[in-house]
Amino acid sequence: MTVTIYDVAREARVSMATVSRVVNGNQNVKPETRNKVNEVIKKLNYRPNAVARGLASKRTTTVGVIIPDISNVYYSQLARGLEDIATMYKYHSIISNSDNDPEKEKEIFNNLLSKQVDGIIFLGGTISEEIKELINQSSVPVVVSGTNGKDDHVASVNIDFEKAAQEVTQHLIDQGAKKFALVGGDYSKKAQEDVLDGLNTVLSDNNLILEDALHLTGAESYKEGMKVFDEMKDNLPDAVLSISDEQAIGVLHGALDSGIKVPEDLQIVSFNNTRLVEMVRPQLSSVIQPLYDIGAVGMRLLTKYMNEEEIEEPNVILPHRIEYRGTTK
Amino acid sequence: MTVTIYDVAREARVSMATVSRVVNGNQNVKPETRNKVNEVIKKLNYRPNAVARGLASKRTTTVGVIIPDISNVYYSQLARGLEDIATMYKYHSIISNSDNDPEKEKEIFNNLLSKQVDGIIFLGGTISEEIKELINQSSVPVVVSGTNGKDDHVASVNIDFEKAAQEVTQHLIDQGAKKFALVGGDYSKKAQEDVLDGLNTVLSDNNLILEDALHLTGAESYKEGMKVFDEMKDNLPDAVLSISDEQAIGVLHGALDSGIKVPEDLQIVSFNNTRLVEMVRPQLSSVIQPLYDIGAVGMRLLTKYMNEEEIEEPNVILPHRIEYRGTTK
DNA sequence: TTGAAAGCGCTAACAG
DNA sequence: CTGTTAGCGCTTTCAA
């Protein structure tokens, strides 16, 4: 029923080895033979069985993607970048949602290995000890996109959150901000630490401090953002740095709904820069992370590992910009 | 180096067939033997090779997902639903972006078949002739999520857009709307037709009509929405039905930026109901499509086909609700 | 430039 | 309840 390499060989009066060579673009085939084989392939509508190929060659041209939540705008934009480059290099992607749960991440990781993927892209704001160990013992290359893996000796692609935070903080101070809040999230522990460092550096340079009560976290959703705003309502800051856009928008609407003027009384800057930032009024000022590129460069890096190309730098830092829109003065 | 079923068999002093039985949960194994094998499996850290298994059993426990754009909020929410059910049934998903391009869809489809996926989920607002043919000739089951495939004899899960459009239209007329616009998109031809039918039915019942000039389309993005608003600026309707949320928000902001009052002078209802609808002010009135469920039910349907379970109804219509929020009177 | 043959690691009759 | 034995469809030496 299904056409196999053997059928093609018989019909073309060559051996299956020759058909295999033609299919794989091996140059050691006489042009005539090649043509004949290609004709038969077309005639029989032969399509190589990737599974058999994978078993024989030990390469599946499939990569695994571990992602916290594909319906999260931030991650889905990364995913699109990943996927486009994977396609460009003829890889398919198996995508699995981890909800940022170390147990699930571990299980997915092992499942991917048993599927014999050629490489794995890990997305997630936190590299847990378990995952770190799995990565370092992995038989296939792993690249982290969106989080810095340098300290954990893991190849990665991201932006310099600390520097971005410094720039943002200084700008806000220049605009008169004195009392800051930091709104972090469960998804992005690493980025949060970096932002915190950057924020604190500049604050102390200016003889300011971040009150403990104004260092808040939430699940990085819109609703959580509104909740976070409630928590700081009685001790209102005049500037908020938020890791997540959705959460920042929650804070923004919480403020507006309470009659607080943005940006006059409260300035807000977010660090995600999903397409949401332009879709609210006032538009959200944000650090521009090149999300698509972070995904794309991560996948490109992975292909280099998979092809055993030379790697100049395993921890890529992509440039960022800051766009001051309607939520800052 | 890698541990195979053979290593386990030798170490446990049984045949590989027995190991295979244990791994696959076959009940015909003496508990003692099972325990011994399991011990060895753990000791050797044996992990079955899914590729070899796929080749031998002709089942890969992998499904393919063809999706227009994973970074589109609407589709990423569907994808999350799909994926969760797939995981529940122990399937992995290979996800590929088609950009709604029939050529790409076709190529992806064939690639997925050569990967020997056990089934395919097709997402996309339009079922082109080519795809329809591929689906109908496919050796593996295919289910369409988010679009009605009944007319094309394709299993599908979606909501009744026509009915929803009728309800929305009647409500808007009751609120005083007289001049309607329909904003469709490239992604959702099918839904658009149904909405158009529903709209026209109710309009003519009320002796109203949809002007040709007010039947517009765009690429279903925020920016396109603003552009669409510009197009209707000189011939302003008092009610807009928009297929896509992003585009509806574009229209909304286009209107607000021009000083038009929403909902007083212009009412807007969208049909997508992504999480965006609550993230703008005024909040967008919308038809609530259970996106997650549409994905989930689609995948469940596919698993039924893959397991050759009985299918009661290949074209599932899920219930919808309508939520009138801030963009309607 | 081509072919023969040995697997890749596993499942699935079949026999016992 | 367990083992033997063919393959699954392809890649990849090794020889010719």
Short mmCIF file of N, CA, C and O in Angstrom, two decimals, chain A residues 5-88:
data_model
loop_
_atom_site.label_atom_id
_atom_site.label_comp_id
_atom_site.label_asym_id
_atom_site.label_seq_id
_atom_site.Cartn_x
_atom_site.Cartn_y
_atom_site.Cartn_z
N ILE A 5 11.04 2.60 -0.31
CA ILE A 5 12.24 2.82 -1.09
C ILE A 5 12.52 1.60 -1.96
O ILE A 5 13.12 1.70 -3.04
N TYR A 6 12.03 0.48 -1.49
CA TYR A 6 12.27 -0.76 -2.19
C TYR A 6 11.48 -0.79 -3.49
O TYR A 6 11.96 -1.23 -4.54
N ASP A 7 10.26 -0.30 -3.43
CA ASP A 7 9.42 -0.23 -4.63
C ASP A 7 10.06 0.66 -5.68
O ASP A 7 10.08 0.33 -6.86
N VAL A 8 10.59 1.78 -5.21
CA VAL A 8 11.22 2.70 -6.14
C VAL A 8 12.44 2.04 -6.77
O VAL A 8 12.65 2.12 -7.99
N ALA A 9 13.22 1.36 -5.96
CA ALA A 9 14.43 0.70 -6.46
C ALA A 9 14.08 -0.30 -7.55
O ALA A 9 14.70 -0.32 -8.61
N ARG A 10 13.10 -1.12 -7.28
CA ARG A 10 12.72 -2.16 -8.23
C ARG A 10 12.26 -1.52 -9.53
O ARG A 10 12.74 -1.86 -10.61
N GLU A 11 11.38 -0.55 -9.41
CA GLU A 11 10.81 0.10 -10.59
C GLU A 11 11.89 0.81 -11.40
O GLU A 11 11.82 0.87 -12.63
N ALA A 12 12.89 1.34 -10.72
CA ALA A 12 13.93 2.09 -11.43
C ALA A 12 15.11 1.19 -11.80
O ALA A 12 16.09 1.65 -12.38
N ARG A 13 15.02 -0.05 -11.43
CA ARG A 13 16.08 -1.03 -11.72
C ARG A 13 17.44 -0.62 -11.16
O ARG A 13 18.45 -0.66 -11.84
N VAL A 14 17.40 -0.16 -9.93
CA VAL A 14 18.65 0.14 -9.22
C VAL A 14 18.51 -0.45 -7.82
O VAL A 14 17.46 -1.00 -7.48
N SER A 15 19.53 -0.31 -7.00
CA SER A 15 19.42 -0.81 -5.64
C SER A 15 18.81 0.28 -4.74
O SER A 15 18.83 1.45 -5.08
N MET A 16 18.34 -0.15 -3.60
CA MET A 16 17.77 0.84 -2.68
C MET A 16 18.83 1.83 -2.21
O MET A 16 18.53 2.98 -1.89
N ALA A 17 20.09 1.38 -2.18
CA ALA A 17 21.16 2.28 -1.78
C ALA A 17 21.21 3.49 -2.71
O ALA A 17 21.37 4.63 -2.28
N THR A 18 21.03 3.21 -3.98
CA THR A 18 21.07 4.31 -4.95
C THR A 18 19.89 5.24 -4.76
O THR A 18 20.05 6.47 -4.79
N VAL A 19 18.74 4.70 -4.55
CA VAL A 19 17.58 5.55 -4.31
C VAL A 19 17.84 6.42 -3.08
O VAL A 19 17.59 7.63 -3.09
N SER A 20 18.38 5.79 -2.05
CA SER A 20 18.68 6.54 -0.84
C SER A 20 19.63 7.70 -1.15
O SER A 20 19.43 8.81 -0.68
N ARG A 21 20.62 7.42 -1.97
CA ARG A 21 21.57 8.49 -2.32
C ARG A 21 20.87 9.63 -3.04
O ARG A 21 21.11 10.81 -2.75
N VAL A 22 20.01 9.28 -3.97
CA VAL A 22 19.30 10.33 -4.72
C VAL A 22 18.45 11.17 -3.75
O VAL A 22 18.50 12.39 -3.76
N VAL A 23 17.70 10.48 -2.92
CA VAL A 23 16.83 11.17 -1.99
C VAL A 23 17.61 12.10 -1.07
O VAL A 23 17.15 13.18 -0.72
N ASN A 24 18.81 11.66 -0.70
CA ASN A 24 19.60 12.46 0.23
C ASN A 24 20.56 13.42 -0.45
O ASN A 24 21.45 13.98 0.18
N GLY A 25 20.43 13.55 -1.76
CA GLY A 25 21.25 14.52 -2.47
C GLY A 25 22.73 14.17 -2.51
O GLY A 25 23.57 15.05 -2.69
N ASN A 26 23.04 12.90 -2.37
CA ASN A 26 24.45 12.47 -2.47
C ASN A 26 24.92 12.64 -3.93
O ASN A 26 24.24 12.23 -4.87
N GLN A 27 26.06 13.24 -4.08
CA GLN A 27 26.53 13.58 -5.43
C GLN A 27 27.06 12.39 -6.23
O GLN A 27 27.18 12.45 -7.45
N ASN A 28 27.38 11.31 -5.54
CA ASN A 28 27.96 10.17 -6.23
C ASN A 28 26.93 9.31 -6.97
O ASN A 28 26.85 8.11 -6.77
N VAL A 29 26.18 9.95 -7.80
CA VAL A 29 25.19 9.23 -8.60
C VAL A 29 25.25 9.78 -10.01
O VAL A 29 25.27 11.00 -10.20
N LYS A 30 25.31 8.90 -10.97
CA LYS A 30 25.37 9.36 -12.36
C LYS A 30 24.07 10.11 -12.67
O LYS A 30 23.00 9.65 -12.32
N PRO A 31 24.19 11.26 -13.31
CA PRO A 31 23.01 12.08 -13.62
C PRO A 31 21.88 11.28 -14.26
O PRO A 31 20.71 11.46 -13.89
N GLU A 32 22.22 10.40 -15.18
CA GLU A 32 21.17 9.60 -15.82
C GLU A 32 20.39 8.81 -14.76
O GLU A 32 19.15 8.80 -14.75
N THR A 33 21.17 8.12 -13.92
CA THR A 33 20.53 7.31 -12.89
C THR A 33 19.65 8.18 -12.02
O THR A 33 18.52 7.84 -11.70
N ARG A 34 20.22 9.31 -11.62
CA ARG A 34 19.47 10.22 -10.77
C ARG A 34 18.12 10.59 -11.40
O ARG A 34 17.09 10.54 -10.75
N ASN A 35 18.19 10.94 -12.68
CA ASN A 35 16.96 11.33 -13.35
C ASN A 35 15.94 10.21 -13.36
O ASN A 35 14.76 10.43 -13.08
N LYS A 36 16.44 9.04 -13.67
CA LYS A 36 15.52 7.91 -13.75
C LYS A 36 14.84 7.70 -12.40
O LYS A 36 13.62 7.54 -12.30
N VAL A 37 15.67 7.72 -11.36
CA VAL A 37 15.13 7.51 -10.01
C VAL A 37 14.11 8.59 -9.67
O VAL A 37 13.03 8.31 -9.15
N ASN A 38 14.48 9.82 -9.98
CA ASN A 38 13.55 10.91 -9.66
C ASN A 38 12.21 10.75 -10.39
O ASN A 38 11.16 11.06 -9.84
N GLU A 39 12.30 10.29 -11.62
CA GLU A 39 11.06 10.06 -12.37
C GLU A 39 10.17 9.05 -11.66
O GLU A 39 8.97 9.26 -11.46
N VAL A 40 10.80 7.96 -11.27
CA VAL A 40 10.03 6.90 -10.60
C VAL A 40 9.44 7.41 -9.29
O VAL A 40 8.30 7.12 -8.94
N ILE A 41 10.26 8.19 -8.58
CA ILE A 41 9.79 8.75 -7.32
C ILE A 41 8.52 9.56 -7.53
O ILE A 41 7.52 9.42 -6.82
N LYS A 42 8.56 10.37 -8.56
CA LYS A 42 7.39 11.19 -8.84
C LYS A 42 6.22 10.33 -9.28
O LYS A 42 5.10 10.48 -8.80
N LYS A 43 6.52 9.42 -10.15
CA LYS A 43 5.47 8.55 -10.70
C LYS A 43 4.76 7.77 -9.59
O LYS A 43 3.54 7.65 -9.57
N LEU A 44 5.56 7.24 -8.67
CA LEU A 44 5.00 6.43 -7.60
C LEU A 44 4.54 7.28 -6.40
O LEU A 44 3.97 6.76 -5.45
N ASN A 45 4.82 8.56 -6.49
CA ASN A 45 4.50 9.47 -5.39
C ASN A 45 5.14 8.98 -4.09
O ASN A 45 4.49 8.88 -3.05
N TYR A 46 6.42 8.64 -4.22
CA TYR A 46 7.14 8.12 -3.05
C TYR A 46 7.50 9.24 -2.08
O TYR A 46 7.94 10.32 -2.48
N ARG A 47 7.27 8.97 -0.80
CA ARG A 47 7.60 9.94 0.24
C ARG A 47 8.38 9.21 1.33
O ARG A 47 7.85 8.28 1.95
N PRO A 48 9.64 9.56 1.52
CA PRO A 48 10.47 8.83 2.48
C PRO A 48 9.82 8.80 3.86
O PRO A 48 9.25 9.79 4.30
N ASN A 49 9.95 7.71 4.54
CA ASN A 49 9.40 7.56 5.89
C ASN A 49 10.42 8.11 6.88
O ASN A 49 11.49 7.54 7.11
N ALA A 50 10.05 9.23 7.46
CA ALA A 50 10.99 9.92 8.35
C ALA A 50 11.30 9.12 9.60
O ALA A 50 12.37 9.26 10.20
N VAL A 51 10.40 8.28 10.01
CA VAL A 51 10.63 7.48 11.21
C VAL A 51 11.73 6.45 10.95
O VAL A 51 12.68 6.31 11.73
N ALA A 52 11.60 5.75 9.85
CA ALA A 52 12.62 4.75 9.49
C ALA A 52 13.96 5.45 9.32
O ALA A 52 15.01 4.98 9.77
N ARG A 53 13.91 6.57 8.68
CA ARG A 53 15.11 7.34 8.46
C ARG A 53 15.75 7.72 9.80
O ARG A 53 16.97 7.63 9.97
N GLY A 54 14.90 8.13 10.70
CA GLY A 54 15.40 8.52 12.02
C GLY A 54 16.05 7.37 12.74
O GLY A 54 17.09 7.52 13.38
N LEU A 55 15.45 6.22 12.61
CA LEU A 55 16.00 5.06 13.30
C LEU A 55 17.35 4.68 12.71
O LEU A 55 18.30 4.38 13.43
N ALA A 56 17.44 4.73 11.40
CA ALA A 56 18.67 4.30 10.75
C ALA A 56 19.79 5.32 10.91
O ALA A 56 20.94 4.98 11.08
N SER A 57 19.43 6.58 10.84
CA SER A 57 20.48 7.61 10.81
C SER A 57 20.73 8.23 12.17
O SER A 57 21.69 8.97 12.35
N LYS A 58 19.82 7.99 13.11
CA LYS A 58 19.93 8.60 14.44
C LYS A 58 19.76 10.11 14.41
O LYS A 58 20.20 10.82 15.33
N ARG A 59 19.15 10.61 13.35
CA ARG A 59 18.80 12.03 13.33
C ARG A 59 17.34 12.13 12.92
O ARG A 59 16.95 11.58 11.90
N THR A 60 16.56 12.86 13.68
CA THR A 60 15.13 12.91 13.40
C THR A 60 14.68 14.21 12.74
O THR A 60 13.53 14.36 12.38
N THR A 61 15.58 15.16 12.61
CA THR A 61 15.24 16.51 12.14
C THR A 61 14.00 17.02 12.87
O THR A 61 13.11 17.61 12.27
N THR A 62 13.99 16.78 14.14
CA THR A 62 12.92 17.29 15.00
C THR A 62 13.57 17.90 16.24
O THR A 62 14.50 17.33 16.79
N VAL A 63 13.09 19.06 16.63
CA VAL A 63 13.59 19.66 17.87
C VAL A 63 12.43 19.79 18.85
O VAL A 63 11.27 19.89 18.45
N GLY A 64 12.75 19.74 20.11
CA GLY A 64 11.73 19.89 21.13
C GLY A 64 11.72 21.31 21.67
O GLY A 64 12.76 21.94 21.78
N VAL A 65 10.53 21.82 21.97
CA VAL A 65 10.42 23.15 22.56
C VAL A 65 9.63 23.04 23.86
O VAL A 65 8.49 22.58 23.86
N ILE A 66 10.26 23.42 24.94
CA ILE A 66 9.58 23.43 26.24
C ILE A 66 9.20 24.87 26.53
O ILE A 66 10.07 25.74 26.60
N ILE A 67 7.91 25.12 26.65
CA ILE A 67 7.43 26.49 26.75
C ILE A 67 6.46 26.59 27.92
O ILE A 67 5.69 25.66 28.14
N PRO A 68 6.51 27.65 28.71
CA PRO A 68 5.60 27.74 29.85
C PRO A 68 4.14 27.70 29.43
O PRO A 68 3.36 26.92 29.95
N ASP A 69 3.78 28.55 28.48
CA ASP A 69 2.38 28.60 28.08
C ASP A 69 2.27 29.24 26.71
O ASP A 69 2.48 30.43 26.56
N ILE A 70 1.89 28.45 25.74
CA ILE A 70 1.85 28.95 24.37
C ILE A 70 0.78 30.01 24.19
O ILE A 70 0.84 30.81 23.26
N SER A 71 -0.19 30.08 25.09
CA SER A 71 -1.23 31.10 24.91
C SER A 71 -0.82 32.43 25.56
O SER A 71 -1.55 33.41 25.48
N ASN A 72 0.34 32.44 26.20
CA ASN A 72 0.89 33.69 26.73
C ASN A 72 1.55 34.44 25.57
O ASN A 72 2.38 33.89 24.85
N VAL A 73 1.14 35.70 25.40
CA VAL A 73 1.56 36.45 24.21
C VAL A 73 3.08 36.53 24.10
O VAL A 73 3.64 36.41 23.02
N TYR A 74 3.72 36.72 25.23
CA TYR A 74 5.18 36.82 25.23
C TYR A 74 5.81 35.56 24.64
O TYR A 74 6.63 35.63 23.72
N TYR A 75 5.38 34.42 25.13
CA TYR A 75 5.99 33.19 24.67
C TYR A 75 5.57 32.80 23.26
O TYR A 75 6.34 32.20 22.51
N SER A 76 4.35 33.16 22.89
CA SER A 76 3.94 32.77 21.56
C SER A 76 4.70 33.57 20.50
O SER A 76 4.95 33.08 19.41
N GLN A 77 5.12 34.78 20.88
CA GLN A 77 5.93 35.54 19.92
C GLN A 77 7.33 34.94 19.80
O GLN A 77 7.89 34.85 18.71
N LEU A 78 7.89 34.52 20.91
CA LEU A 78 9.16 33.79 20.85
C LEU A 78 9.01 32.54 19.99
O LEU A 78 9.85 32.24 19.14
N ALA A 79 7.92 31.84 20.23
CA ALA A 79 7.70 30.57 19.54
C ALA A 79 7.66 30.77 18.03
O ALA A 79 8.17 29.95 17.27
N ARG A 80 7.06 31.87 17.61
CA ARG A 80 6.98 32.09 16.17
C ARG A 80 8.37 32.28 15.57
O ARG A 80 8.68 31.78 14.49
N GLY A 81 9.22 33.00 16.31
CA GLY A 81 10.59 33.19 15.83
C GLY A 81 11.34 31.87 15.74
O GLY A 81 12.00 31.56 14.75
N LEU A 82 11.22 31.09 16.78
CA LEU A 82 11.84 29.77 16.81
C LEU A 82 11.45 28.95 15.60
O LEU A 82 12.28 28.35 14.91
N GLU A 83 10.13 28.91 15.43
CA GLU A 83 9.55 28.01 14.46
C GLU A 83 9.99 28.37 13.04
O GLU A 83 10.29 27.48 12.23
N ASP A 84 10.03 29.66 12.77
CA ASP A 84 10.41 30.07 11.42
C ASP A 84 11.82 29.62 11.08
O ASP A 84 12.10 29.17 9.97
N ILE A 85 12.72 29.77 12.05
CA ILE A 85 14.09 29.35 11.78
C ILE A 85 14.19 27.84 11.71
O ILE A 85 14.90 27.28 10.86
N ALA A 86 13.46 27.17 12.56
CA ALA A 86 13.45 25.70 12.51
C ALA A 86 13.02 25.25 11.12
O ALA A 86 13.67 24.41 10.49
N THR A 87 11.95 25.83 10.63
CA THR A 87 11.46 25.47 9.30
C THR A 87 12.51 25.75 8.23
O THR A 87 12.74 24.93 7.34
N MET A 88 13.15 26.89 8.39
CA MET A 88 14.19 27.26 7.43
C MET A 88 15.29 26.20 7.36
O MET A 88 15.83 25.91 6.29
#
